[in-house]
Amino acid sequence: MHDKTLAQQSQMLKSSQTSSVELVNHYLERIERLNPDINAYVSVNADEARVAAADADKTRAAGNAGALTGIPIAHKDIFCTKGITTTCGSRILQNFKAPYDATVVTRLADAGVVSLGKANMDEFAMGSSNENSYYGPVSNPWQRDRVPGGSSGGSAALVAARLAAAATGTDTGGSIRQPAAFCGITGIKPTYGRVSRYGMIAFASSLDQGGPMAQTAEDCALLLQAMSGHDVRDSTSSTLDVPDFSASLDRDLKGLRVGVPTEYFADGLDDGVAVAVQAALAELEKAGAILKEISLPNQQHCIPAYYVIAPAEASSNLSRFDGVRFGYRCENPQDLEDLYTRTRGEGFGDEVKRRILIGAYALSAGYYDAYYKKAQQVRQLVSNDFTEAFKEVDVIAGPTTPTVAFKSGEKTDPISMYLNDLFTVSANLSGLPGLSAPCGFSDGLPVGLQLVAPVFEEARLLNIAHRYQQITDWHAQSPAGTD
Amino acid sequence: MALTPDDIASIAHLARVGIKPEALAPLAADLSNVLDLVEQLQAIDTTGVEPMAHPASASLWLREDDVTEVNQRDTLQEPAPQTQDGYFLVPRVIE
Amino acid sequence: MAWETVIGLEIHAQLKTRSKIFSAASTAFGAEPNTQASAVDLGLPGVLPVVNKDVVRMAVKFAIATGAAIGKRSVFARKNYFYPDLPKGYQISQMDYPIVGVGSITVTLPDGTDKTVGLTRAHLEEDAGKSVHDMFEGATGIDLNRAGTPLLEIVSEPDMRSATEAVAYARHVHSLVRYIDICDGNMQEGSFRCDANVSIREMGSTELGTRTEIKNVNSFRFLERAIDFEVERQIDILEDGGRIVQETRLYDADKDETRSMRSKEEANDYRYFPDPDLPPLVIDDAFIEAVAKTMPELPAKRRSRFIDELGLTPIDAQALCADKQTANYFEAVLAGQSFAPKLASNWVLGEVFGRMNKEDVALADLPVDAAELGTLIQRVDDGTLSGKLGKQVFDALWSGEHDVDAIIDARGLKQISDTGAIEAMVDEVIAANSSQLAEYRAGKEKLLSFFVGAVMKASKGKANPAQLNQMLKEKLKG
């Protein structure tokens, strides 16, 4: 049952081959058995899930079910859930119970989705390996000594290990796509503004975007449909109409112009990854797409620009974690200064502290122009590259990551870790939608194909990935030892 | 750009993040490496390029002036470390 | 040495919205602590600011009223610092691209001359909460009801040269924001706060001296005293060979002095940057036009109209236009009546204001309806009432009576303009005072007032004075 995709489970529920309660119990049993080894969940809310599943079955019996009614998923622990602990992977929120649900959580619940629990993540979504969680690292289900990617590493690992039909994730520099690639699943980062950020704990507000992670593009389409749309609580959420993502999944790819940036196949790209991605591009060509070499000349500048902008925003976003109104407070603060510095010193992990300091430095008097303003100008150049490229192509394709999943503890210096985001950050800097779909293996580890489209063209990404998944079965493979 | 442990201490103070003395030097080394990476930006010609603070797709939505929030003090103060008589408490501030 | 004072003001006007600038919580004053602080105001994790459209409308109104440039693309920026009454660890404000740009305000000084003060900018920002230091043992209490209240910070150029000018400017702005209905102007509740940047320099110098910023001034009187104190303090320091330290100083009204709050050197790395939660605020022409349609007639324009069309003196026009309610009242008195506006101006500024001051009554609580006052003035003007008896009617209206004509009838106050009746009384008085008549005819003309008084007394004050005078003079001549 757990190897079925979300869409297939939806059909089974519809035809009464199974019930939500049955599905939920099945997953809860698997979580109990398999999660201790993978650590993909930081918390499981079995009781609430069973109640919600029973409700979903009643809704179905009453004839009011939608495609997602009764489907069990997990939420990345960055999404606030009313009455259920939301840690964001941090000590500073160890016992934090938000008094509200994130809009994504509300919308999925309204669509009938059942939440099984909260997924592990890098602290405050800062990381590419899920080694930065206060609640312990997550193992990659394909090879347990490998990282699952990050920051939505728990979400990716639990979908790969079939511990839920799908999960929510967030993506600031690749945090949905990179772990999706490392774990052999499908994940989409929507256009900035497509999905409400309300109740999603902010890392870098101008880059953050929530999205679904599941086995297939078809599954992602169903979830994204429920997650999308204007939210009066988020002034950056788009007021544009949301198209029917499922309706266009089967569109023919004939004549589709696929841009392949030369910069994505340069030095630093792992051979095995290159081979798998080239093969995927060849499949698209066979399906009628036209491949076209393009250039994104400022691609190489993305990482330095990102590592100014994201920490700058984060340093300010994380100021509210001060031990006054919620969250961790240090023992016996002597005075205000002591309250702040010890609460934050003890509450935040090393990577979070590093980024707060980089960000504060980049914004501080005398350095603003050289760092922050410069990075914003470069951001504009990166964005302009896409504008130019999309005059000639409909979509851009390439590898999601330069390598497959690396070993835990292997990358000790921050820079080598940051370079993992090489191909993914540009979509965040430009606000564009990006998707990663499994496209093969290298050394027994999954490889991801990344697709990037113009703003608000998620339907196109889902369509291409879906067609690709009709002619390949990489997405259907599951890791050994997760039966 | 090389940052010294003293630089780290002053940035840490600005950001109110307690750093243990023995952690200052390794942090200085880490952050100096990051700044070296970031320094690559200086070589790019950005003359006349408008800084981009938000994604192009972002637009500002305004709400009407309606009061829709009700008093939820008890609920909202539930996660607070210390409250009394409806106030949040912090160590005495001397002005 | 002769010193010149240089003053610039930063005025924080609390915008008169129902809800906060970035949340839908109420802005009402005086609620129990933290009962009007929503998740957004508390800066809980994951919550986001959403801009109140009326805040934008009000800022645009101010720009139109002052003729200042409207920032068609303004940007909200974060000012980062840690303080417990600042929940997010940053204040959302505007820095490089404010909603209101350069403009100027012309102020009438107490001596009647005009002074133009440059407006640097006006920007939107959120207020902070309140810290309570004296309620808890060893602890400070934080109330975030005020956090997120919308403010328009109006920044002037350092164009003022005395406390008097600064106060005149502040009063002008105070009057203006109430006129255009964007701020209630309540200084006691902190809805209108003035910070003064004060420096001095040698007379004739064009360079600015080191300035201090005076905060915590909650009345115009205190503003004047605080500036005067600060100027004296700075002069003393410089004349003793000292140096002025750039700092923030608090005005203590009880001691009538300013004292250092904190040195700004450490605290001023605010790390401003564009708020990534709020893309640029773009205001199009249609929005501006819609706001322009809601603009009332501005005080300066109204004042000119009172002078040019109604024939009032500049001083009277200024006094009537100082606030909108007074000017509206004055115009309501005139409505539908035919007497000269100057008469109504005399009544409003004399009788009405005098009574209001004497009895400490606000215009809003005035017992005398404008239309009734109009009728009263009309009755004086058409001779039904003498001016003196008019005041009796006014007293009656003030104490809650209504209907001017009914009051006149009930009390028999109608002026006697019937020639025959007056003649009879004149004859009677002359007959009864033959010795005074003789003296008068012998040349003692001062006695005319004696006869006037006597006839007036006989008529119980109701004789038409002009008729009476004329008739008496003729009859006394013999």
PDB file of N, CA and C in Angstrom, chain B residues 13-16 50 53-54 58-73 76-77 84-93 95, chain C residues 17-20 23-24 33-35 37 39 42 50-54 82-83 132-133 135-136 138-143 266 271 275-276 278-280:
ATOM      1  N   HIS B  13      27.964  40.874  19.337  1.00  0.00           N
ATOM      2  CA  HIS B  13      27.252  41.768  20.250  1.00  0.00           C
ATOM      3  C   HIS B  13      26.134  42.504  19.540  1.00  0.00           C
ATOM      4  N   LEU B  14      26.436  42.972  18.336  1.00  0.00           N
ATOM      5  CA  LEU B  14      25.417  43.660  17.531  1.00  0.00           C
ATOM      6  C   LEU B  14      24.199  42.746  17.335  1.00  0.00           C
ATOM      7  N   ALA B  15      24.454  41.466  17.112  1.00  0.00           N
ATOM      8  CA  ALA B  15      23.379  40.506  16.851  1.00  0.00           C
ATOM      9  C   ALA B  15      22.893  39.826  18.128  1.00  0.00           C
ATOM     10  N   ARG B  16      23.451  40.203  19.281  1.00  0.00           N
ATOM     11  CA  ARG B  16      23.071  39.648  20.585  1.00  0.00           C
ATOM     12  C   ARG B  16      23.115  38.112  20.565  1.00  0.00           C
ATOM     13  N   GLU B  50      19.982  48.283 -11.175  1.00  0.00           N
ATOM     14  CA  GLU B  50      19.087  48.558 -10.043  1.00  0.00           C
ATOM     15  C   GLU B  50      19.127  47.369  -9.065  1.00  0.00           C
ATOM     16  N   ALA B  53      15.539  43.766  -4.555  1.00  0.00           N
ATOM     17  CA  ALA B  53      15.299  43.330  -3.179  1.00  0.00           C
ATOM     18  C   ALA B  53      14.256  42.222  -3.108  1.00  0.00           C
ATOM     19  N   HIS B  54      13.438  42.141  -4.131  1.00  0.00           N
ATOM     20  CA  HIS B  54      12.363  41.159  -4.131  1.00  0.00           C
ATOM     21  C   HIS B  54      12.290  40.481  -5.491  1.00  0.00           C
ATOM     22  N   ALA B  58       6.946  39.532  -7.203  1.00  0.00           N
ATOM     23  CA  ALA B  58       6.359  40.003  -5.953  1.00  0.00           C
ATOM     24  C   ALA B  58       5.636  41.333  -6.136  1.00  0.00           C
ATOM     25  N   SER B  59       4.435  41.441  -5.585  1.00  0.00           N
ATOM     26  CA  SER B  59       3.755  42.735  -5.569  1.00  0.00           C
ATOM     27  C   SER B  59       3.099  42.879  -4.204  1.00  0.00           C
ATOM     28  N   LEU B  60       2.899  44.118  -3.798  1.00  0.00           N
ATOM     29  CA  LEU B  60       2.393  44.362  -2.451  1.00  0.00           C
ATOM     30  C   LEU B  60       0.876  44.407  -2.440  1.00  0.00           C
ATOM     31  N   TRP B  61       0.299  43.595  -1.617  1.00  0.00           N
ATOM     32  CA  TRP B  61      -1.150  43.577  -1.483  1.00  0.00           C
ATOM     33  C   TRP B  61      -1.528  44.355  -0.234  1.00  0.00           C
ATOM     34  N   LEU B  62      -2.533  45.235  -0.341  1.00  0.00           N
ATOM     35  CA  LEU B  62      -2.952  46.046   0.803  1.00  0.00           C
ATOM     36  C   LEU B  62      -4.304  45.561   1.314  1.00  0.00           C
ATOM     37  N   ARG B  63      -4.490  45.687   2.630  1.00  0.00           N
ATOM     38  CA  ARG B  63      -5.784  45.284   3.192  1.00  0.00           C
ATOM     39  C   ARG B  63      -6.587  46.518   3.580  1.00  0.00           C
ATOM     40  N   GLU B  64      -7.894  46.355   3.694  1.00  0.00           N
ATOM     41  CA  GLU B  64      -8.743  47.457   4.148  1.00  0.00           C
ATOM     42  C   GLU B  64      -8.573  47.621   5.662  1.00  0.00           C
ATOM     43  N   ASP B  65      -8.911  48.812   6.142  1.00  0.00           N
ATOM     44  CA  ASP B  65      -8.710  49.131   7.562  1.00  0.00           C
ATOM     45  C   ASP B  65      -9.847  48.559   8.417  1.00  0.00           C
ATOM     46  N   ASP B  66      -9.836  47.260   8.609  1.00  0.00           N
ATOM     47  CA  ASP B  66     -10.858  46.634   9.441  1.00  0.00           C
ATOM     48  C   ASP B  66     -10.199  45.928  10.621  1.00  0.00           C
ATOM     49  N   VAL B  67     -10.839  46.030  11.780  1.00  0.00           N
ATOM     50  CA  VAL B  67     -10.347  45.314  12.956  1.00  0.00           C
ATOM     51  C   VAL B  67     -10.997  43.934  12.958  1.00  0.00           C
ATOM     52  N   THR B  68     -10.201  42.912  12.686  1.00  0.00           N
ATOM     53  CA  THR B  68     -10.757  41.558  12.689  1.00  0.00           C
ATOM     54  C   THR B  68     -10.132  40.685  13.774  1.00  0.00           C
ATOM     55  N   GLU B  69      -9.089  41.211  14.415  1.00  0.00           N
ATOM     56  CA  GLU B  69      -8.459  40.446  15.498  1.00  0.00           C
ATOM     57  C   GLU B  69      -9.212  40.703  16.803  1.00  0.00           C
ATOM     58  N   VAL B  70      -9.423  39.645  17.543  1.00  0.00           N
ATOM     59  CA  VAL B  70     -10.040  39.799  18.857  1.00  0.00           C
ATOM     60  C   VAL B  70      -8.979  39.544  19.930  1.00  0.00           C
ATOM     61  N   ASN B  71      -9.323  39.866  21.152  1.00  0.00           N
ATOM     62  CA  ASN B  71      -8.374  39.639  22.244  1.00  0.00           C
ATOM     63  C   ASN B  71      -8.105  38.140  22.419  1.00  0.00           C
ATOM     64  N   GLN B  72      -6.854  37.754  22.221  1.00  0.00           N
ATOM     65  CA  GLN B  72      -6.470  36.342  22.393  1.00  0.00           C
ATOM     66  C   GLN B  72      -5.296  36.262  23.352  1.00  0.00           C
ATOM     67  N   ARG B  73      -5.259  37.183  24.291  1.00  0.00           N
ATOM     68  CA  ARG B  73      -4.071  37.292  25.124  1.00  0.00           C
ATOM     69  C   ARG B  73      -3.660  35.970  25.772  1.00  0.00           C
ATOM     70  N   LEU B  76      -2.196  33.637  23.169  1.00  0.00           N
ATOM     71  CA  LEU B  76      -0.938  34.122  22.590  1.00  0.00           C
ATOM     72  C   LEU B  76       0.187  34.160  23.619  1.00  0.00           C
ATOM     73  N   GLN B  77      -0.169  34.259  24.900  1.00  0.00           N
ATOM     74  CA  GLN B  77       0.888  34.290  25.916  1.00  0.00           C
ATOM     75  C   GLN B  77       1.251  32.900  26.426  1.00  0.00           C
ATOM     76  N   GLN B  84       3.027  38.164  33.781  1.00  0.00           N
ATOM     77  CA  GLN B  84       2.306  38.461  35.021  1.00  0.00           C
ATOM     78  C   GLN B  84       1.303  39.575  34.752  1.00  0.00           C
ATOM     79  N   ASP B  85       0.089  39.396  35.219  1.00  0.00           N
ATOM     80  CA  ASP B  85      -0.976  40.391  35.054  1.00  0.00           C
ATOM     81  C   ASP B  85      -1.114  40.857  33.599  1.00  0.00           C
ATOM     82  N   GLY B  86      -0.878  39.944  32.685  1.00  0.00           N
ATOM     83  CA  GLY B  86      -1.044  40.294  31.281  1.00  0.00           C
ATOM     84  C   GLY B  86       0.185  40.887  30.625  1.00  0.00           C
ATOM     85  N   TYR B  87       1.223  41.155  31.411  1.00  0.00           N
ATOM     86  CA  TYR B  87       2.466  41.698  30.851  1.00  0.00           C
ATOM     87  C   TYR B  87       3.461  40.570  30.585  1.00  0.00           C
ATOM     88  N   PHE B  88       4.305  40.759  29.571  1.00  0.00           N
ATOM     89  CA  PHE B  88       5.472  39.908  29.410  1.00  0.00           C
ATOM     90  C   PHE B  88       6.533  40.471  30.351  1.00  0.00           C
ATOM     91  N   LEU B  89       7.261  39.591  31.029  1.00  0.00           N
ATOM     92  CA  LEU B  89       8.286  40.101  31.940  1.00  0.00           C
ATOM     93  C   LEU B  89       9.686  39.844  31.418  1.00  0.00           C
ATOM     94  N   VAL B  90      10.547  40.811  31.614  1.00  0.00           N
ATOM     95  CA  VAL B  90      11.976  40.671  31.315  1.00  0.00           C
ATOM     96  C   VAL B  90      12.742  41.189  32.531  1.00  0.00           C
ATOM     97  N   PRO B  91      14.035  40.851  32.640  1.00  0.00           N
ATOM     98  CA  PRO B  91      14.801  41.400  33.762  1.00  0.00           C
ATOM     99  C   PRO B  91      14.693  42.923  33.757  1.00  0.00           C
ATOM    100  N   ARG B  92      14.687  43.499  34.932  1.00  0.00           N
ATOM    101  CA  ARG B  92      14.512  44.938  35.105  1.00  0.00           C
ATOM    102  C   ARG B  92      15.415  45.742  34.158  1.00  0.00           C
ATOM    103  N   VAL B  93      14.793  46.630  33.403  1.00  0.00           N
ATOM    104  CA  VAL B  93      15.558  47.495  32.511  1.00  0.00           C
ATOM    105  C   VAL B  93      15.789  48.817  33.212  1.00  0.00           C
ATOM    106  N   GLU B  95      16.670  52.608  32.934  1.00  0.00           N
ATOM    107  CA  GLU B  95      16.723  53.639  31.892  1.00  0.00           C
ATOM    108  C   GLU B  95      17.477  54.851  32.363  1.00  0.00           C
TER     109      GLU B  95
ATOM    110  N   THR C  17      -6.365  55.432  12.244  1.00  0.00           N
ATOM    111  CA  THR C  17      -6.989  54.245  11.654  1.00  0.00           C
ATOM    112  C   THR C  17      -7.652  53.421  12.749  1.00  0.00           C
ATOM    113  N   ARG C  18      -8.533  52.539  12.327  1.00  0.00           N
ATOM    114  CA  ARG C  18      -9.160  51.634  13.294  1.00  0.00           C
ATOM    115  C   ARG C  18      -8.189  50.516  13.671  1.00  0.00           C
ATOM    116  N   SER C  19      -7.511  49.993  12.650  1.00  0.00           N
ATOM    117  CA  SER C  19      -6.608  48.863  12.900  1.00  0.00           C
ATOM    118  C   SER C  19      -5.165  49.306  12.709  1.00  0.00           C
ATOM    119  N   LYS C  20      -4.248  48.444  13.075  1.00  0.00           N
ATOM    120  CA  LYS C  20      -2.832  48.800  13.057  1.00  0.00           C
ATOM    121  C   LYS C  20      -2.268  48.854  11.642  1.00  0.00           C
ATOM    122  N   SER C  23      -1.322  44.932  11.075  1.00  0.00           N
ATOM    123  CA  SER C  23      -2.179  43.854  11.560  1.00  0.00           C
ATOM    124  C   SER C  23      -3.591  44.379  11.723  1.00  0.00           C
ATOM    125  N   ALA C  24      -4.525  43.458  11.901  1.00  0.00           N
ATOM    126  CA  ALA C  24      -5.934  43.826  12.004  1.00  0.00           C
ATOM    127  C   ALA C  24      -6.371  43.970  13.464  1.00  0.00           C
ATOM    128  N   PRO C  33      -3.408  45.537  29.274  1.00  0.00           N
ATOM    129  CA  PRO C  33      -2.153  45.199  28.604  1.00  0.00           C
ATOM    130  C   PRO C  33      -2.255  43.956  27.716  1.00  0.00           C
ATOM    131  N   ASN C  34      -1.713  44.093  26.524  1.00  0.00           N
ATOM    132  CA  ASN C  34      -1.596  42.993  25.561  1.00  0.00           C
ATOM    133  C   ASN C  34      -2.916  42.397  25.079  1.00  0.00           C
ATOM    134  N   THR C  35      -4.022  43.098  25.319  1.00  0.00           N
ATOM    135  CA  THR C  35      -5.294  42.586  24.807  1.00  0.00           C
ATOM    136  C   THR C  35      -5.541  43.047  23.370  1.00  0.00           C
ATOM    137  N   ALA C  37      -2.863  43.102  21.188  1.00  0.00           N
ATOM    138  CA  ALA C  37      -1.628  42.698  20.526  1.00  0.00           C
ATOM    139  C   ALA C  37      -1.867  41.346  19.870  1.00  0.00           C
ATOM    140  N   ALA C  39      -0.944  38.182  17.020  1.00  0.00           N
ATOM    141  CA  ALA C  39       0.265  37.388  16.753  1.00  0.00           C
ATOM    142  C   ALA C  39       1.264  38.200  15.925  1.00  0.00           C
ATOM    143  N   LEU C  42       2.935  40.732  18.105  1.00  0.00           N
ATOM    144  CA  LEU C  42       3.871  40.094  19.022  1.00  0.00           C
ATOM    145  C   LEU C  42       5.094  39.574  18.292  1.00  0.00           C
ATOM    146  N   VAL C  50       0.870  42.903   6.896  1.00  0.00           N
ATOM    147  CA  VAL C  50       0.057  43.235   5.716  1.00  0.00           C
ATOM    148  C   VAL C  50      -0.360  44.700   5.867  1.00  0.00           C
ATOM    149  N   VAL C  51      -0.016  45.521   4.891  1.00  0.00           N
ATOM    150  CA  VAL C  51      -0.173  46.968   5.019  1.00  0.00           C
ATOM    151  C   VAL C  51      -1.649  47.391   4.951  1.00  0.00           C
ATOM    152  N   ASN C  52      -2.014  48.266   5.859  1.00  0.00           N
ATOM    153  CA  ASN C  52      -3.350  48.851   5.948  1.00  0.00           C
ATOM    154  C   ASN C  52      -3.492  49.938   4.871  1.00  0.00           C
ATOM    155  N   LYS C  53      -4.476  49.789   4.005  1.00  0.00           N
ATOM    156  CA  LYS C  53      -4.636  50.710   2.883  1.00  0.00           C
ATOM    157  C   LYS C  53      -4.926  52.145   3.349  1.00  0.00           C
ATOM    158  N   ASP C  54      -5.640  52.285   4.460  1.00  0.00           N
ATOM    159  CA  ASP C  54      -5.971  53.622   4.942  1.00  0.00           C
ATOM    160  C   ASP C  54      -4.733  54.397   5.401  1.00  0.00           C
ATOM    161  N   PHE C  82      17.725  45.710  19.286  1.00  0.00           N
ATOM    162  CA  PHE C  82      17.087  44.858  20.283  1.00  0.00           C
ATOM    163  C   PHE C  82      16.551  45.699  21.435  1.00  0.00           C
ATOM    164  N   TYR C  83      15.280  45.553  21.707  1.00  0.00           N
ATOM    165  CA  TYR C  83      14.688  46.161  22.885  1.00  0.00           C
ATOM    166  C   TYR C  83      13.391  45.407  23.173  1.00  0.00           C
ATOM    167  N   VAL C 132       7.009  48.904  31.254  1.00  0.00           N
ATOM    168  CA  VAL C 132       6.570  49.398  32.562  1.00  0.00           C
ATOM    169  C   VAL C 132       7.623  48.985  33.585  1.00  0.00           C
ATOM    170  N   HIS C 133       8.262  49.988  34.194  1.00  0.00           N
ATOM    171  CA  HIS C 133       9.407  49.677  35.044  1.00  0.00           C
ATOM    172  C   HIS C 133       9.089  49.627  36.534  1.00  0.00           C
ATOM    173  N   MET C 135       6.236  48.388  38.161  1.00  0.00           N
ATOM    174  CA  MET C 135       5.095  47.593  38.586  1.00  0.00           C
ATOM    175  C   MET C 135       5.487  46.242  39.153  1.00  0.00           C
ATOM    176  N   PHE C 136       6.670  45.757  38.749  1.00  0.00           N
ATOM    177  CA  PHE C 136       7.056  44.400  39.138  1.00  0.00           C
ATOM    178  C   PHE C 136       8.416  44.410  39.823  1.00  0.00           C
ATOM    179  N   GLY C 138      11.894  43.719  40.510  1.00  0.00           N
ATOM    180  CA  GLY C 138      13.073  43.270  39.760  1.00  0.00           C
ATOM    181  C   GLY C 138      12.818  42.969  38.293  1.00  0.00           C
ATOM    182  N   ALA C 139      11.652  43.346  37.806  1.00  0.00           N
ATOM    183  CA  ALA C 139      11.349  43.020  36.416  1.00  0.00           C
ATOM    184  C   ALA C 139      10.690  44.205  35.717  1.00  0.00           C
ATOM    185  N   THR C 140      10.823  44.209  34.403  1.00  0.00           N
ATOM    186  CA  THR C 140      10.132  45.194  33.593  1.00  0.00           C
ATOM    187  C   THR C 140       9.004  44.478  32.858  1.00  0.00           C
ATOM    188  N   GLY C 141       7.830  45.100  32.863  1.00  0.00           N
ATOM    189  CA  GLY C 141       6.683  44.514  32.176  1.00  0.00           C
ATOM    190  C   GLY C 141       6.555  45.094  30.777  1.00  0.00           C
ATOM    191  N   ILE C 142       6.153  44.257  29.834  1.00  0.00           N
ATOM    192  CA  ILE C 142       6.039  44.701  28.448  1.00  0.00           C
ATOM    193  C   ILE C 142       4.584  44.601  28.003  1.00  0.00           C
ATOM    194  N   ASP C 143       4.064  45.730  27.535  1.00  0.00           N
ATOM    195  CA  ASP C 143       2.704  45.789  26.996  1.00  0.00           C
ATOM    196  C   ASP C 143       2.815  46.155  25.520  1.00  0.00           C
ATOM    197  N   GLU C 266      26.923  54.020  20.250  1.00  0.00           N
ATOM    198  CA  GLU C 266      26.913  52.564  20.187  1.00  0.00           C
ATOM    199  C   GLU C 266      25.652  52.045  19.497  1.00  0.00           C
ATOM    200  N   ARG C 271      21.406  48.821  10.796  1.00  0.00           N
ATOM    201  CA  ARG C 271      21.376  47.854   9.677  1.00  0.00           C
ATOM    202  C   ARG C 271      20.070  47.917   8.875  1.00  0.00           C
ATOM    203  N   ASP C 275      12.544  45.764   3.673  1.00  0.00           N
ATOM    204  CA  ASP C 275      11.866  44.644   4.318  1.00  0.00           C
ATOM    205  C   ASP C 275      11.477  43.617   3.262  1.00  0.00           C
ATOM    206  N   PRO C 276      12.045  42.406   3.358  1.00  0.00           N
ATOM    207  CA  PRO C 276      11.746  41.413   2.325  1.00  0.00           C
ATOM    208  C   PRO C 276      10.316  40.883   2.395  1.00  0.00           C
ATOM    209  N   LEU C 278       7.798  42.872   2.469  1.00  0.00           N
ATOM    210  CA  LEU C 278       6.942  43.900   1.871  1.00  0.00           C
ATOM    211  C   LEU C 278       7.577  44.458   0.599  1.00  0.00           C
ATOM    212  N   PRO C 279       7.126  43.992  -0.540  1.00  0.00           N
ATOM    213  CA  PRO C 279       7.620  44.551  -1.801  1.00  0.00           C
ATOM    214  C   PRO C 279       7.288  46.039  -1.882  1.00  0.00           C
ATOM    215  N   PRO C 280       7.891  46.752  -2.821  1.00  0.00           N
ATOM    216  CA  PRO C 280       7.655  48.200  -2.899  1.00  0.00           C
ATOM    217  C   PRO C 280       6.168  48.540  -2.975  1.00  0.00           C
TER     218      PRO C 280
END
